[in-house]
Every structure is written in C-alpha cells, then in structure tokens.
PDB file of C-alpha atoms and ligand atoms in Angstrom:
ATOM      1  CA  MET G   1     -19.102  90.680   3.964  1.00  0.00           C
ATOM      2  CA  ALA G   2     -17.919  91.678   0.465  1.00  0.00           C
ATOM      3  CA  THR G   3     -14.976  89.745  -1.437  1.00  0.00           C
ATOM      4  CA  PRO G   4     -12.022  91.539  -0.688  1.00  0.00           C
ATOM      5  CA  THR G   5      -9.559  91.779  -3.165  1.00  0.00           C
ATOM      6  CA  ALA G   6      -6.320  89.368  -2.662  1.00  0.00           C
ATOM      7  CA  LYS G   7      -3.663  91.613  -0.868  1.00  0.00           C
ATOM      8  CA  PRO G   8      -5.706  93.865   1.538  1.00  0.00           C
ATOM      9  CA  PHE G   9      -7.795  90.581   1.835  1.00  0.00           C
ATOM     10  CA  HIS G  10      -4.814  88.175   3.078  1.00  0.00           C
ATOM     11  CA  SER G  11      -3.253  90.832   5.426  1.00  0.00           C
ATOM     12  CA  LYS G  12      -6.978  91.004   7.121  1.00  0.00           C
ATOM     13  CA  MET G  13      -6.954  87.504   7.274  1.00  0.00           C
ATOM     14  CA  ASP G  14      -3.399  87.420   9.037  1.00  0.00           C
ATOM     15  CA  GLN G  15      -4.495  89.830  11.530  1.00  0.00           C
ATOM     16  CA  GLY G  16      -7.403  87.870  12.326  1.00  0.00           C
ATOM     17  CA  MET G  17      -5.614  84.692  12.748  1.00  0.00           C
ATOM     18  CA  ALA G  18      -3.694  86.994  15.483  1.00  0.00           C
ATOM     19  CA  MET G  19      -6.232  88.085  17.031  1.00  0.00           C
ATOM     20  CA  LYS G  20      -8.404  86.427  19.455  1.00  0.00           C
ATOM     21  CA  ASP G  21     -11.888  85.140  19.037  1.00  0.00           C
ATOM     22  CA  GLU G  22     -13.502  87.044  22.014  1.00  0.00           C
ATOM     23  CA  GLU G  23     -12.325  90.362  20.455  1.00  0.00           C
ATOM     24  CA  LYS G  24     -13.079  90.178  16.869  1.00  0.00           C
ATOM     25  CA  LEU G  25     -16.530  91.642  17.239  1.00  0.00           C
ATOM     26  CA  TYR G  26     -17.421  94.840  19.149  1.00  0.00           C
ATOM     27  CA  LYS G  27     -20.721  96.750  20.002  1.00  0.00           C
ATOM     28  CA  ARG G  28     -21.700  99.834  18.860  1.00  0.00           C
ATOM     29  CA  ASP G  29     -25.254 101.227  19.393  1.00  0.00           C
ATOM     30  CA  GLY G  30     -26.398  97.492  20.497  1.00  0.00           C
ATOM     31  CA  THR G  31     -25.101  96.168  17.025  1.00  0.00           C
ATOM     32  CA  PHE G  32     -22.155  93.983  16.632  1.00  0.00           C
ATOM     33  CA  TYR G  33     -19.452  94.739  14.086  1.00  0.00           C
ATOM     34  CA  SER G  34     -16.340  93.183  12.723  1.00  0.00           C
ATOM     35  CA  THR G  35     -13.314  94.905  14.812  1.00  0.00           C
ATOM     36  CA  ILE G  36     -11.100  94.109  11.812  1.00  0.00           C
ATOM     37  CA  MET G  37     -13.029  95.117   8.736  1.00  0.00           C
ATOM     38  CA  THR G  38     -15.051  97.789  10.526  1.00  0.00           C
ATOM     39  CA  PRO G  39     -13.588  99.779  13.343  1.00  0.00           C
ATOM     40  CA  PRO G  40     -15.143 102.412  15.071  1.00  0.00           C
ATOM     41  CA  GLU G  41     -12.810 105.154  12.701  1.00  0.00           C
ATOM     42  CA  ASN G  42     -14.249 103.288  10.016  1.00  0.00           C
ATOM     43  CA  LEU G  43     -18.082 103.609  10.988  1.00  0.00           C
ATOM     44  CA  ASP G  44     -17.323 107.439  11.425  1.00  0.00           C
ATOM     45  CA  ALA G  45     -16.171 108.253   8.857  1.00  0.00           C
ATOM     46  CA  ALA G  46     -18.993 106.412   6.891  1.00  0.00           C
ATOM     47  CA  LYS G  47     -21.592 108.389   8.978  1.00  0.00           C
ATOM     48  CA  ASP G  48     -20.384 111.514   7.331  1.00  0.00           C
ATOM     49  CA  MET G  49     -19.569 110.961   3.708  1.00  0.00           C
ATOM     50  CA  GLU G  50     -21.261 112.440   1.051  1.00  0.00           C
ATOM     51  CA  ALA G  51     -23.589 110.248  -1.353  1.00  0.00           C
ATOM     52  CA  ARG G  52     -24.106 111.465  -4.704  1.00  0.00           C
ATOM     53  CA  GLU G  53     -27.630 111.084  -6.621  1.00  0.00           C
ATOM     54  CA  ASP G  54     -25.870 109.072  -9.135  1.00  0.00           C
ATOM     55  CA  ASP G  55     -23.811 106.811  -7.273  1.00  0.00           C
ATOM     56  CA  VAL G  56     -24.519 103.176  -7.418  1.00  0.00           C
ATOM     57  CA  PHE G  57     -25.331 101.676  -4.181  1.00  0.00           C
ATOM     58  CA  VAL G  58     -26.126  98.332  -3.336  1.00  0.00           C
ATOM     59  CA  VAL G  59     -27.842  96.955   0.246  1.00  0.00           C
ATOM     60  CA  ALA G  60     -27.500  93.722   1.651  1.00  0.00           C
ATOM     61  CA  TYR G  61     -27.875  91.771   5.243  1.00  0.00           C
ATOM     62  CA  PRO G  62     -24.660  89.856   5.132  1.00  0.00           C
ATOM     63  CA  LYS G  63     -24.655  86.602   3.471  1.00  0.00           C
ATOM     64  CA  CYS G  64     -27.835  87.402   1.201  1.00  0.00           C
ATOM     65  CA  GLY G  65     -25.607  87.468  -2.172  1.00  0.00           C
ATOM     66  CA  PHE G  66     -23.989  90.674  -1.772  1.00  0.00           C
ATOM     67  CA  ASN G  67     -20.877  89.473  -3.851  1.00  0.00           C
ATOM     68  CA  TRP G  68     -23.000  87.864  -6.405  1.00  0.00           C
ATOM     69  CA  MET G  69     -24.712  91.358  -6.875  1.00  0.00           C
ATOM     70  CA  VAL G  70     -21.283  93.100  -6.920  1.00  0.00           C
ATOM     71  CA  GLY G  71     -19.926  90.573  -9.820  1.00  0.00           C
ATOM     72  CA  ILE G  72     -23.179  91.587 -11.592  1.00  0.00           C
ATOM     73  CA  VAL G  73     -22.941  95.028 -11.390  1.00  0.00           C
ATOM     74  CA  LYS G  74     -19.393  95.466 -12.232  1.00  0.00           C
ATOM     75  CA  LYS G  75     -20.004  93.967 -15.280  1.00  0.00           C
ATOM     76  CA  ILE G  76     -22.843  96.108 -16.135  1.00  0.00           C
ATOM     77  CA  MET G  77     -21.428  98.863 -15.512  1.00  0.00           C
ATOM     78  CA  SER G  78     -18.168  98.350 -17.683  1.00  0.00           C
ATOM     79  CA  ALA G  79     -20.516  96.761 -20.748  1.00  0.00           C
ATOM     80  CA  SER G  80     -22.901  99.551 -20.693  1.00  0.00           C
ATOM     81  CA  ALA G  81     -20.599 102.484 -19.411  1.00  0.00           C
ATOM     82  CA  GLY G  82     -17.189 101.512 -19.871  1.00  0.00           C
ATOM     83  CA  ILE G  83     -17.000 102.242 -15.930  1.00  0.00           C
ATOM     84  CA  THR G  84     -14.609 100.129 -14.283  1.00  0.00           C
ATOM     85  CA  ALA G  85     -15.059 100.162 -10.762  1.00  0.00           C
ATOM     86  CA  PRO G  86     -11.691  99.894  -8.264  1.00  0.00           C
ATOM     87  CA  ASP G  87     -10.705  96.605  -7.268  1.00  0.00           C
ATOM     88  CA  ARG G  88     -11.351  97.073  -3.461  1.00  0.00           C
ATOM     89  CA  PRO G  89     -14.708  95.939  -2.026  1.00  0.00           C
ATOM     90  CA  PRO G  90     -17.377  98.636  -2.891  1.00  0.00           C
ATOM     91  CA  ILE G  91     -18.412  98.763   1.190  1.00  0.00           C
ATOM     92  CA  ILE G  92     -18.273 102.010   2.713  1.00  0.00           C
ATOM     93  CA  GLU G  93     -17.889 100.653   6.237  1.00  0.00           C
ATOM     94  CA  PHE G  94     -14.758  98.875   5.386  1.00  0.00           C
ATOM     95  CA  TYR G  95     -13.593 102.055   4.359  1.00  0.00           C
ATOM     96  CA  SER G  96     -11.068 103.846   6.839  1.00  0.00           C
ATOM     97  CA  PRO G  97     -11.105 107.472   6.785  1.00  0.00           C
ATOM     98  CA  GLU G  98      -8.065 107.585   4.544  1.00  0.00           C
ATOM     99  CA  VAL G  99      -9.938 105.415   1.643  1.00  0.00           C
ATOM    100  CA  GLN G 100     -13.008 107.231   2.387  1.00  0.00           C
ATOM    101  CA  GLN G 101     -11.338 110.479   1.168  1.00  0.00           C
ATOM    102  CA  VAL G 102     -10.098 108.799  -2.191  1.00  0.00           C
ATOM    103  CA  VAL G 103     -13.854 108.046  -2.464  1.00  0.00           C
ATOM    104  CA  ALA G 104     -14.888 111.468  -2.120  1.00  0.00           C
ATOM    105  CA  GLN G 105     -12.523 112.725  -5.019  1.00  0.00           C
ATOM    106  CA  SER G 106     -13.403 109.672  -7.318  1.00  0.00           C
ATOM    107  CA  PRO G 107     -14.947 110.079 -10.460  1.00  0.00           C
ATOM    108  CA  SER G 108     -18.779 109.778 -11.075  1.00  0.00           C
ATOM    109  CA  ARG G 109     -20.593 106.846 -11.637  1.00  0.00           C
ATOM    110  CA  ARG G 110     -19.085 105.166  -8.277  1.00  0.00           C
ATOM    111  CA  PHE G 111     -20.010 102.045  -6.904  1.00  0.00           C
ATOM    112  CA  LEU G 112     -20.999 101.690  -3.504  1.00  0.00           C
ATOM    113  CA  GLY G 113     -22.572  99.338  -1.000  1.00  0.00           C
ATOM    114  CA  THR G 114     -23.354  98.518   2.829  1.00  0.00           C
ATOM    115  CA  HIS G 115     -24.732  95.623   5.297  1.00  0.00           C
ATOM    116  CA  PHE G 116     -25.906  98.427   7.187  1.00  0.00           C
ATOM    117  CA  HIS G 117     -29.117  98.530   8.531  1.00  0.00           C
ATOM    118  CA  PRO G 118     -31.092 101.146   6.715  1.00  0.00           C
ATOM    119  CA  ASP G 119     -31.036 103.694   9.705  1.00  0.00           C
ATOM    120  CA  ASN G 120     -27.324 103.081   9.933  1.00  0.00           C
ATOM    121  CA  ILE G 121     -27.314 104.470   5.938  1.00  0.00           C
ATOM    122  CA  PRO G 122     -25.380 107.612   5.917  1.00  0.00           C
ATOM    123  CA  VAL G 123     -28.058 110.526   5.610  1.00  0.00           C
ATOM    124  CA  SER G 124     -26.797 112.138   2.220  1.00  0.00           C
ATOM    125  CA  PHE G 125     -27.645 108.713   0.812  1.00  0.00           C
ATOM    126  CA  ASN G 126     -31.040 109.593   1.341  1.00  0.00           C
ATOM    127  CA  THR G 127     -30.923 113.880   1.116  1.00  0.00           C
ATOM    128  CA  LYS G 128     -29.387 113.070  -2.544  1.00  0.00           C
ATOM    129  CA  LYS G 129     -32.166 110.271  -2.774  1.00  0.00           C
ATOM    130  CA  THR G 130     -29.369 107.568  -4.061  1.00  0.00           C
ATOM    131  CA  LYS G 131     -31.090 104.873  -5.751  1.00  0.00           C
ATOM    132  CA  MET G 132     -30.704 101.690  -3.746  1.00  0.00           C
ATOM    133  CA  LEU G 133     -30.867  98.492  -4.706  1.00  0.00           C
ATOM    134  CA  VAL G 134     -31.583  95.726  -1.939  1.00  0.00           C
ATOM    135  CA  VAL G 135     -30.464  92.209  -2.085  1.00  0.00           C
ATOM    136  CA  PHE G 136     -32.613  89.883   0.564  1.00  0.00           C
ATOM    137  CA  ARG G 137     -32.267  85.957   0.676  1.00  0.00           C
ATOM    138  CA  ASN G 138     -34.606  83.852   2.590  1.00  0.00           C
ATOM    139  CA  PRO G 139     -33.732  83.929   6.314  1.00  0.00           C
ATOM    140  CA  LYS G 140     -32.722  79.804   6.495  1.00  0.00           C
ATOM    141  CA  ASP G 141     -30.792  79.739   3.927  1.00  0.00           C
ATOM    142  CA  THR G 142     -29.078  83.305   5.323  1.00  0.00           C
ATOM    143  CA  VAL G 143     -28.507  81.868   8.757  1.00  0.00           C
ATOM    144  CA  VAL G 144     -26.888  78.595   7.163  1.00  0.00           C
ATOM    145  CA  SER G 145     -24.524  80.600   4.902  1.00  0.00           C
ATOM    146  CA  TYR G 146     -23.588  82.911   7.804  1.00  0.00           C
ATOM    147  CA  TYR G 147     -22.736  79.835   9.859  1.00  0.00           C
ATOM    148  CA  HIS G 148     -20.048  78.562   7.388  1.00  0.00           C
ATOM    149  CA  PHE G 149     -18.717  82.058   6.750  1.00  0.00           C
ATOM    150  CA  MET G 150     -17.812  82.450  10.343  1.00  0.00           C
ATOM    151  CA  ASN G 151     -16.011  78.959  10.828  1.00  0.00           C
ATOM    152  CA  ASN G 152     -14.121  79.614   7.557  1.00  0.00           C
ATOM    153  CA  ASN G 153     -12.966  83.154   8.078  1.00  0.00           C
ATOM    154  CA  PRO G 154      -9.950  84.310  10.448  1.00  0.00           C
ATOM    155  CA  VAL G 155     -11.784  87.956  10.668  1.00  0.00           C
ATOM    156  CA  LEU G 156     -15.087  86.633  12.434  1.00  0.00           C
ATOM    157  CA  PRO G 157     -14.977  84.424  15.618  1.00  0.00           C
ATOM    158  CA  LYS G 158     -15.757  80.763  14.853  1.00  0.00           C
ATOM    159  CA  ALA G 159     -19.471  79.666  15.813  1.00  0.00           C
ATOM    160  CA  GLU G 160     -19.588  77.441  18.872  1.00  0.00           C
ATOM    161  CA  SER G 161     -21.698  75.288  17.365  1.00  0.00           C
ATOM    162  CA  TRP G 162     -24.680  75.375  14.756  1.00  0.00           C
ATOM    163  CA  ASP G 163     -27.225  75.641  17.579  1.00  0.00           C
ATOM    164  CA  LYS G 164     -25.496  78.497  19.346  1.00  0.00           C
ATOM    165  CA  PHE G 165     -25.101  80.284  15.833  1.00  0.00           C
ATOM    166  CA  PHE G 166     -28.610  79.691  15.073  1.00  0.00           C
ATOM    167  CA  SER G 167     -29.590  80.845  18.650  1.00  0.00           C
ATOM    168  CA  ASP G 168     -27.737  84.064  18.283  1.00  0.00           C
ATOM    169  CA  PHE G 169     -28.956  84.926  14.792  1.00  0.00           C
ATOM    170  CA  MET G 170     -32.402  84.533  15.913  1.00  0.00           C
ATOM    171  CA  SER G 171     -31.447  87.137  18.701  1.00  0.00           C
ATOM    172  CA  GLY G 172     -29.829  89.672  16.366  1.00  0.00           C
ATOM    173  CA  ASP G 173     -26.554  88.713  18.437  1.00  0.00           C
ATOM    174  CA  VAL G 174     -24.434  88.700  14.907  1.00  0.00           C
ATOM    175  CA  ALA G 175     -22.400  91.268  12.648  1.00  0.00           C
ATOM    176  CA  TRP G 176     -24.583  93.798  11.429  1.00  0.00           C
ATOM    177  CA  GLY G 177     -27.618  92.858  13.701  1.00  0.00           C
ATOM    178  CA  SER G 178     -30.621  91.115  13.155  1.00  0.00           C
ATOM    179  CA  TYR G 179     -32.256  90.176   9.996  1.00  0.00           C
ATOM    180  CA  PHE G 180     -35.405  90.500  10.946  1.00  0.00           C
ATOM    181  CA  ASP G 181     -34.926  94.113  11.729  1.00  0.00           C
ATOM    182  CA  HIS G 182     -33.301  94.817   8.646  1.00  0.00           C
ATOM    183  CA  ALA G 183     -36.204  93.270   6.746  1.00  0.00           C
ATOM    184  CA  LEU G 184     -39.174  95.034   8.965  1.00  0.00           C
ATOM    185  CA  ALA G 185     -37.135  98.651   7.932  1.00  0.00           C
ATOM    186  CA  TRP G 186     -36.689  97.662   4.220  1.00  0.00           C
ATOM    187  CA  GLU G 187     -40.412  96.632   4.099  1.00  0.00           C
ATOM    188  CA  LYS G 188     -41.304 100.125   5.188  1.00  0.00           C
ATOM    189  CA  ARG G 189     -39.746 101.350   1.992  1.00  0.00           C
ATOM    190  CA  MET G 190     -40.837  98.967  -0.595  1.00  0.00           C
ATOM    191  CA  ASP G 191     -42.952 101.287  -2.320  1.00  0.00           C
ATOM    192  CA  ASP G 192     -40.245 103.984  -2.611  1.00  0.00           C
ATOM    193  CA  PRO G 193     -39.363 104.297  -6.720  1.00  0.00           C
ATOM    194  CA  GLY G 194     -35.685 104.977  -5.627  1.00  0.00           C
ATOM    195  CA  VAL G 195     -35.733 101.104  -3.459  1.00  0.00           C
ATOM    196  CA  LEU G 196     -35.405  97.839  -6.021  1.00  0.00           C
ATOM    197  CA  VAL G 197     -35.219  94.637  -3.594  1.00  0.00           C
ATOM    198  CA  LEU G 198     -34.141  91.867  -5.458  1.00  0.00           C
ATOM    199  CA  THR G 199     -34.022  88.327  -3.701  1.00  0.00           C
ATOM    200  CA  TYR G 200     -31.182  85.724  -4.246  1.00  0.00           C
ATOM    201  CA  GLU G 201     -33.879  83.295  -5.017  1.00  0.00           C
ATOM    202  CA  GLU G 202     -35.295  85.634  -7.960  1.00  0.00           C
ATOM    203  CA  LEU G 203     -31.910  85.681  -9.160  1.00  0.00           C
ATOM    204  CA  LYS G 204     -31.266  82.069  -9.318  1.00  0.00           C
ATOM    205  CA  GLU G 205     -35.035  81.493 -11.007  1.00  0.00           C
ATOM    206  CA  ASN G 206     -34.048  83.883 -13.655  1.00  0.00           C
ATOM    207  CA  LEU G 207     -30.385  85.276 -13.766  1.00  0.00           C
ATOM    208  CA  PRO G 208     -30.973  87.410 -17.216  1.00  0.00           C
ATOM    209  CA  GLU G 209     -34.397  88.532 -15.904  1.00  0.00           C
ATOM    210  CA  GLY G 210     -32.827  89.827 -12.574  1.00  0.00           C
ATOM    211  CA  ILE G 211     -29.717  91.262 -14.349  1.00  0.00           C
ATOM    212  CA  LYS G 212     -31.895  93.465 -16.901  1.00  0.00           C
ATOM    213  CA  LYS G 213     -33.787  94.514 -13.885  1.00  0.00           C
ATOM    214  CA  VAL G 214     -30.478  95.822 -11.979  1.00  0.00           C
ATOM    215  CA  ALA G 215     -29.469  97.500 -15.657  1.00  0.00           C
ATOM    216  CA  ASP G 216     -32.820  98.903 -15.907  1.00  0.00           C
ATOM    217  CA  PHE G 217     -33.258 100.478 -12.352  1.00  0.00           C
ATOM    218  CA  PHE G 218     -29.459 102.186 -12.638  1.00  0.00           C
ATOM    219  CA  GLY G 219     -30.363 103.074 -15.953  1.00  0.00           C
ATOM    220  CA  PHE G 220     -27.220 101.068 -17.857  1.00  0.00           C
ATOM    221  CA  PRO G 221     -28.629  99.690 -20.990  1.00  0.00           C
ATOM    222  CA  LEU G 222     -27.602  96.518 -22.327  1.00  0.00           C
ATOM    223  CA  THR G 223     -27.551  94.640 -25.577  1.00  0.00           C
ATOM    224  CA  GLU G 224     -29.116  91.365 -25.582  1.00  0.00           C
ATOM    225  CA  GLU G 225     -25.906  90.212 -26.210  1.00  0.00           C
ATOM    226  CA  GLN G 226     -24.159  91.782 -23.258  1.00  0.00           C
ATOM    227  CA  LEU G 227     -27.157  90.498 -21.207  1.00  0.00           C
ATOM    228  CA  THR G 228     -26.528  86.783 -22.601  1.00  0.00           C
ATOM    229  CA  THR G 229     -22.731  87.144 -21.578  1.00  0.00           C
ATOM    230  CA  ILE G 230     -23.156  88.691 -18.319  1.00  0.00           C
ATOM    231  CA  ALA G 231     -25.189  85.888 -17.124  1.00  0.00           C
ATOM    232  CA  LYS G 232     -23.211  83.274 -18.162  1.00  0.00           C
ATOM    233  CA  GLU G 233     -19.982  84.973 -16.241  1.00  0.00           C
ATOM    234  CA  THR G 234     -22.126  85.182 -13.186  1.00  0.00           C
ATOM    235  CA  THR G 235     -23.466  81.997 -12.538  1.00  0.00           C
ATOM    236  CA  PHE G 236     -21.912  80.195  -9.186  1.00  0.00           C
ATOM    237  CA  SER G 237     -19.393  78.032 -11.043  1.00  0.00           C
ATOM    238  CA  SER G 238     -18.085  80.975 -13.248  1.00  0.00           C
ATOM    239  CA  MET G 239     -17.505  83.185 -10.383  1.00  0.00           C
ATOM    240  CA  GLN G 240     -16.214  80.458  -7.968  1.00  0.00           C
ATOM    241  CA  GLU G 241     -13.997  79.449 -10.778  1.00  0.00           C
ATOM    242  CA  LYS G 242     -13.049  83.137 -11.401  1.00  0.00           C
ATOM    243  CA  SER G 243     -12.123  83.555  -7.690  1.00  0.00           C
ATOM    244  CA  LYS G 244      -9.570  81.135  -7.379  1.00  0.00           C
ATOM    245  CA  ASN G 245      -7.247  83.621  -9.363  1.00  0.00           C
ATOM    246  CA  SER G 246      -7.998  86.599  -7.205  1.00  0.00           C
ATOM    247  CA  LEU G 247      -8.662  84.798  -3.479  1.00  0.00           C
ATOM    248  CA  GLY G 248      -7.068  81.178  -4.003  1.00  0.00           C
ATOM    249  CA  ASN G 249      -8.482  78.872  -1.460  1.00  0.00           C
ATOM    250  CA  PHE G 250     -10.558  81.698  -0.107  1.00  0.00           C
ATOM    251  CA  GLY G 251     -12.518  81.880  -2.830  1.00  0.00           C
ATOM    252  CA  LYS G 252     -14.522  79.194  -1.818  1.00  0.00           C
ATOM    253  CA  VAL G 253     -15.383  81.004   1.557  1.00  0.00           C
ATOM    254  CA  PHE G 254     -17.119  83.839  -0.516  1.00  0.00           C
ATOM    255  CA  PHE G 255     -18.496  81.102  -3.014  1.00  0.00           C
ATOM    256  CA  ARG G 256     -19.579  78.389  -0.974  1.00  0.00           C
ATOM    257  CA  LYS G 257     -22.342  76.238  -2.147  1.00  0.00           C
ATOM    258  CA  GLY G 258     -24.366  78.363  -4.163  1.00  0.00           C
ATOM    259  CA  GLU G 259     -27.858  76.889  -3.745  1.00  0.00           C
ATOM    260  CA  VAL G 260     -31.528  77.267  -2.884  1.00  0.00           C
ATOM    261  CA  GLY G 261     -32.348  74.803   0.361  1.00  0.00           C
ATOM    262  CA  ASP G 262     -29.160  74.114   2.261  1.00  0.00           C
ATOM    263  CA  TRP G 263     -30.929  74.667   5.432  1.00  0.00           C
ATOM    264  CA  LYS G 264     -32.728  71.045   4.874  1.00  0.00           C
ATOM    265  CA  ASN G 265     -28.891  69.891   5.846  1.00  0.00           C
ATOM    266  CA  HIS G 266     -28.954  71.780   9.208  1.00  0.00           C
ATOM    267  CA  PHE G 267     -31.773  72.685  10.624  1.00  0.00           C
ATOM    268  CA  SER G 268     -33.768  70.718  13.436  1.00  0.00           C
ATOM    269  CA  GLU G 269     -37.606  70.397  13.534  1.00  0.00           C
ATOM    270  CA  ALA G 270     -37.886  72.830  16.475  1.00  0.00           C
ATOM    271  CA  GLN G 271     -35.195  75.374  14.505  1.00  0.00           C
ATOM    272  CA  SER G 272     -37.001  75.381  11.516  1.00  0.00           C
ATOM    273  CA  LYS G 273     -40.866  75.966  13.294  1.00  0.00           C
ATOM    274  CA  GLN G 274     -38.913  78.883  15.776  1.00  0.00           C
ATOM    275  CA  MET G 275     -38.096  80.550  12.292  1.00  0.00           C
ATOM    276  CA  ASP G 276     -41.044  80.002  11.086  1.00  0.00           C
ATOM    277  CA  GLU G 277     -43.180  81.276  13.860  1.00  0.00           C
ATOM    278  CA  GLU G 278     -40.772  84.650  13.384  1.00  0.00           C
ATOM    279  CA  PHE G 279     -41.163  85.088   9.817  1.00  0.00           C
ATOM    280  CA  GLN G 280     -45.233  84.452  10.510  1.00  0.00           C
ATOM    281  CA  LYS G 281     -44.910  86.967  13.255  1.00  0.00           C
ATOM    282  CA  LYS G 282     -42.683  89.891  11.363  1.00  0.00           C
ATOM    283  CA  LEU G 283     -43.009  89.261   7.963  1.00  0.00           C
ATOM    284  CA  ALA G 284     -46.191  87.067   6.870  1.00  0.00           C
ATOM    285  CA  GLY G 285     -48.490  89.468   5.059  1.00  0.00           C
ATOM    286  CA  THR G 286     -46.101  92.085   3.785  1.00  0.00           C
ATOM    287  CA  LYS G 287     -44.488  93.001   0.633  1.00  0.00           C
ATOM    288  CA  LEU G 288     -41.006  91.846   1.073  1.00  0.00           C
ATOM    289  CA  GLY G 289     -42.524  88.707   3.167  1.00  0.00           C
ATOM    290  CA  ALA G 290     -44.423  87.766  -0.246  1.00  0.00           C
ATOM    291  CA  GLN G 291     -41.334  88.431  -2.195  1.00  0.00           C
ATOM    292  CA  LEU G 292     -39.525  86.104  -0.513  1.00  0.00           C
ATOM    293  CA  LYS G 293     -41.869  83.337  -0.887  1.00  0.00           C
ATOM    294  CA  TYR G 294     -41.190  81.819   2.181  1.00  0.00           C
ATOM    295  CA  ASP G 295     -43.489  78.783   1.821  1.00  0.00           C
ATOM    296  CA  ILE G 296     -41.565  77.504  -1.298  1.00  0.00           C
ATOM    297  CA  TYR G 297     -37.906  78.370  -0.113  1.00  0.00           C
ATOM    298  CA  CYS G 298     -38.540  77.592   3.334  1.00  0.00           C
ATOM    299  CA  LYS G 299     -41.082  74.803   4.255  1.00  0.00           C
TER     300      LYS G 299
HETATM  301  P1  A3P R   1     -23.652  80.003   0.191  1.00  0.00           P
HETATM  302  O1  A3P R   1     -22.920  79.874   1.589  1.00  0.00           O
HETATM  303  O2  A3P R   1     -25.110  79.383   0.524  1.00  0.00           O
HETATM  304  O3  A3P R   1     -23.234  79.161  -0.580  1.00  0.00           O
HETATM  305  P2  A3P R   1     -22.673  87.393   0.504  1.00  0.00           P
HETATM  306  O4  A3P R   1     -21.530  87.757  -0.703  1.00  0.00           O
HETATM  307  O5  A3P R   1     -23.628  88.103   0.745  1.00  0.00           O
HETATM  308  O6  A3P R   1     -21.226  87.064   1.492  1.00  0.00           O
HETATM  309  O7  A3P R   1     -23.278  85.690   0.389  1.00  0.00           O
HETATM  310  C1  A3P R   1     -22.838  84.810   0.146  1.00  0.00           C
HETATM  311  C2  A3P R   1     -23.806  83.966  -0.310  1.00  0.00           C
HETATM  312  O8  A3P R   1     -24.077  84.114  -2.061  1.00  0.00           O
HETATM  313  C3  A3P R   1     -22.926  82.216  -0.344  1.00  0.00           C
HETATM  314  O9  A3P R   1     -24.003  81.539  -0.045  1.00  0.00           O
HETATM  315  C4  A3P R   1     -22.380  81.965  -1.816  1.00  0.00           C
HETATM  316  O10 A3P R   1     -21.859  80.762  -2.305  1.00  0.00           O
HETATM  317  C5  A3P R   1     -23.594  82.804  -2.687  1.00  0.00           C
HETATM  318  N1  A3P R   1     -23.199  82.961  -3.943  1.00  0.00           N
HETATM  319  C6  A3P R   1     -22.288  83.845  -4.386  1.00  0.00           C
HETATM  320  N2  A3P R   1     -22.308  84.120  -5.752  1.00  0.00           N
HETATM  321  C7  A3P R   1     -23.234  83.576  -6.429  1.00  0.00           C
HETATM  322  C8  A3P R   1     -23.406  83.190  -7.453  1.00  0.00           C
HETATM  323  N3  A3P R   1     -22.992  83.398  -8.681  1.00  0.00           N
HETATM  324  N4  A3P R   1     -24.809  82.106  -7.721  1.00  0.00           N
HETATM  325  C9  A3P R   1     -25.341  82.112  -6.498  1.00  0.00           C
HETATM  326  N5  A3P R   1     -24.723  82.075  -5.224  1.00  0.00           N
HETATM  327  C10 A3P R   1     -23.832  82.793  -4.709  1.00  0.00           C
END
C-alpha cells in the first residue's frame, strides 16, 4: 500500500487498532481488499473514474516498490515540470467518493496509481490509452515484504505465522489477490507501447538509469544534474530518513529493509521449491519472467 501522509494515516491506524483482525479484510468478486483503506464505496467510485490521456499512472502489486516509485515520480514531476503532486497517496482505490470528486477537478497532469489487478483498472484508463508504468519485484522478496507489512501495520490483520502467510500468498488469499495472476495479466501487455514494466531489482541495479526510463516514458525531460539529485534523494537510506519526518516510527513500516534477497532469511527449502515450481509453471519462458531474472535473484 502507498505511504499515506501523517494525519489521515494516523487516523486510519487508530481505526485499525480498534478493529478486530477478522474484520480487516473483505472479499469482492473473489479478491480480498482492506476494509479500512478500500471500502466497497471506494471501489465503486474508482470504477467510474475518468482517466485522462496525460495522467501519470503507476501500477504495482503490493510490496513491489510502489512507494519508492512514488517518491521517484514526484521528484521527476517537480523538477521537470514544476508540478507538486498532492500529499495524499496516489492510490485511486484509497479515495472516497468525495476525494474522487476533488481528483476529477484537479488540473493536469495528475499523478495516480493503483494496486488493482489490470482487469480491475477503471475502463477509462484503457479507452484513454493512459500510459501505465508497472513495477514488479521478484516473488520471494515480495512475499517476505508483504508478511512484515501485515505484522507491522494495524490496518491489516496480523499474519498468524510465516508459514500460514506464505501459503495464503501462494493461493492468492491476500489483499489485492494473487501475485501470479497480476504477473500473468501484465505479461499479456508487455508489447503494448503504453505500458512500461520496471522491476525493483533493476532500480537497485542502476537507479539513475531507472529514473531516466521513467522520465522518458512519461515525457518529463531531466537535466543530468536533476537526474543525479533525484537518484541521491531516492536511495533507501534517504527515503527512510525522510519518512521519519512525515510518519515518525511508522516510516520503518514502509521503508523496512530495502534489500534484494531477504527471502533467504525466511524461506524453508520446501517453500523455495514450491515458489520455484510455481514460477516455472506460470512465468518461465515469458518476457516478464525473463525481466524478473528469477535465476539470479531467487535461486
Ligand atoms: P522491504 O519490506 O523488503 O524492505 P511498497 O512500497 O510497494 O509497499 O514496497 C515496499 C518495499 O519497498 C519495502 O521492501 C521497502 O523497504 C522497499 N523500498 C521502499 N523505498 C525503497 C528505496 N528507496 N530503495 C529500496 N527499497 C525501497
């Protein structure tokens, strides 16, 4: 989920602390959603929203590095076009019907995002051919990051145990659904020129190059100097440090470890084998599969 800003964020957290774990997720059309962050009226309002061709739209399965990309895109828009995106998280399904009205009247270019499965992205984003930047991460680190997020964030139910959460993740019984369903749906759109997939690992490998790809994709020219500054300000340590100001101790919930390979500290041999088999079955031989460099980052 996206990094909320301090005030509304803390009120959502308070709501979470007052709610029973079993009430924190609900199912719609077979997929779990967060009762507090994405109540049914938000999903309804999102469905009808009017996208614009020039919206800056970022999509990611939860815990794939969405907030990292939000930090990057905000800095690109500010440096290149002097656009200050609002403080609220850009996630469209977090918007109440009232906030949706504000968004509908906001000037272009708007910065928006979602964790929705591509089939649930509001239709107008497709009819308007809004460009979509999709962030993915290797599934082993994604499930580890998701596990910690469940346990450190009162909005979502605590994971009973690592083993239970791993098994829920593999069966898609987690908020926003199955990682592999999302990946398979994006795989079908890899050749669409309006879609750019970037991975968490690519950003780790070469952050300036990743930032440049994002800026070029959305048509925000940057000078070398701007690029260097943005890269310096969006490293894990810079962002974690900065989050202390807005989120206090919760900063560490959104900016936890920021590494590739933490899965090795969590997975059993059997879990590793199960994930390898699932990857092999679903994504081996695909473009997205190749881009995820599974053999390098997950073996
Ligand atoms: P970890 O839990 O492995 O640390 P999302 O924003 O989609 O919820 O993803 C969260 C993950 O992105 C967390 O992973 C978080 O630490 C990581 N992250 C956030 N900012 C980052 C940065 N600047 N560099 C590297 N990782 C970052």
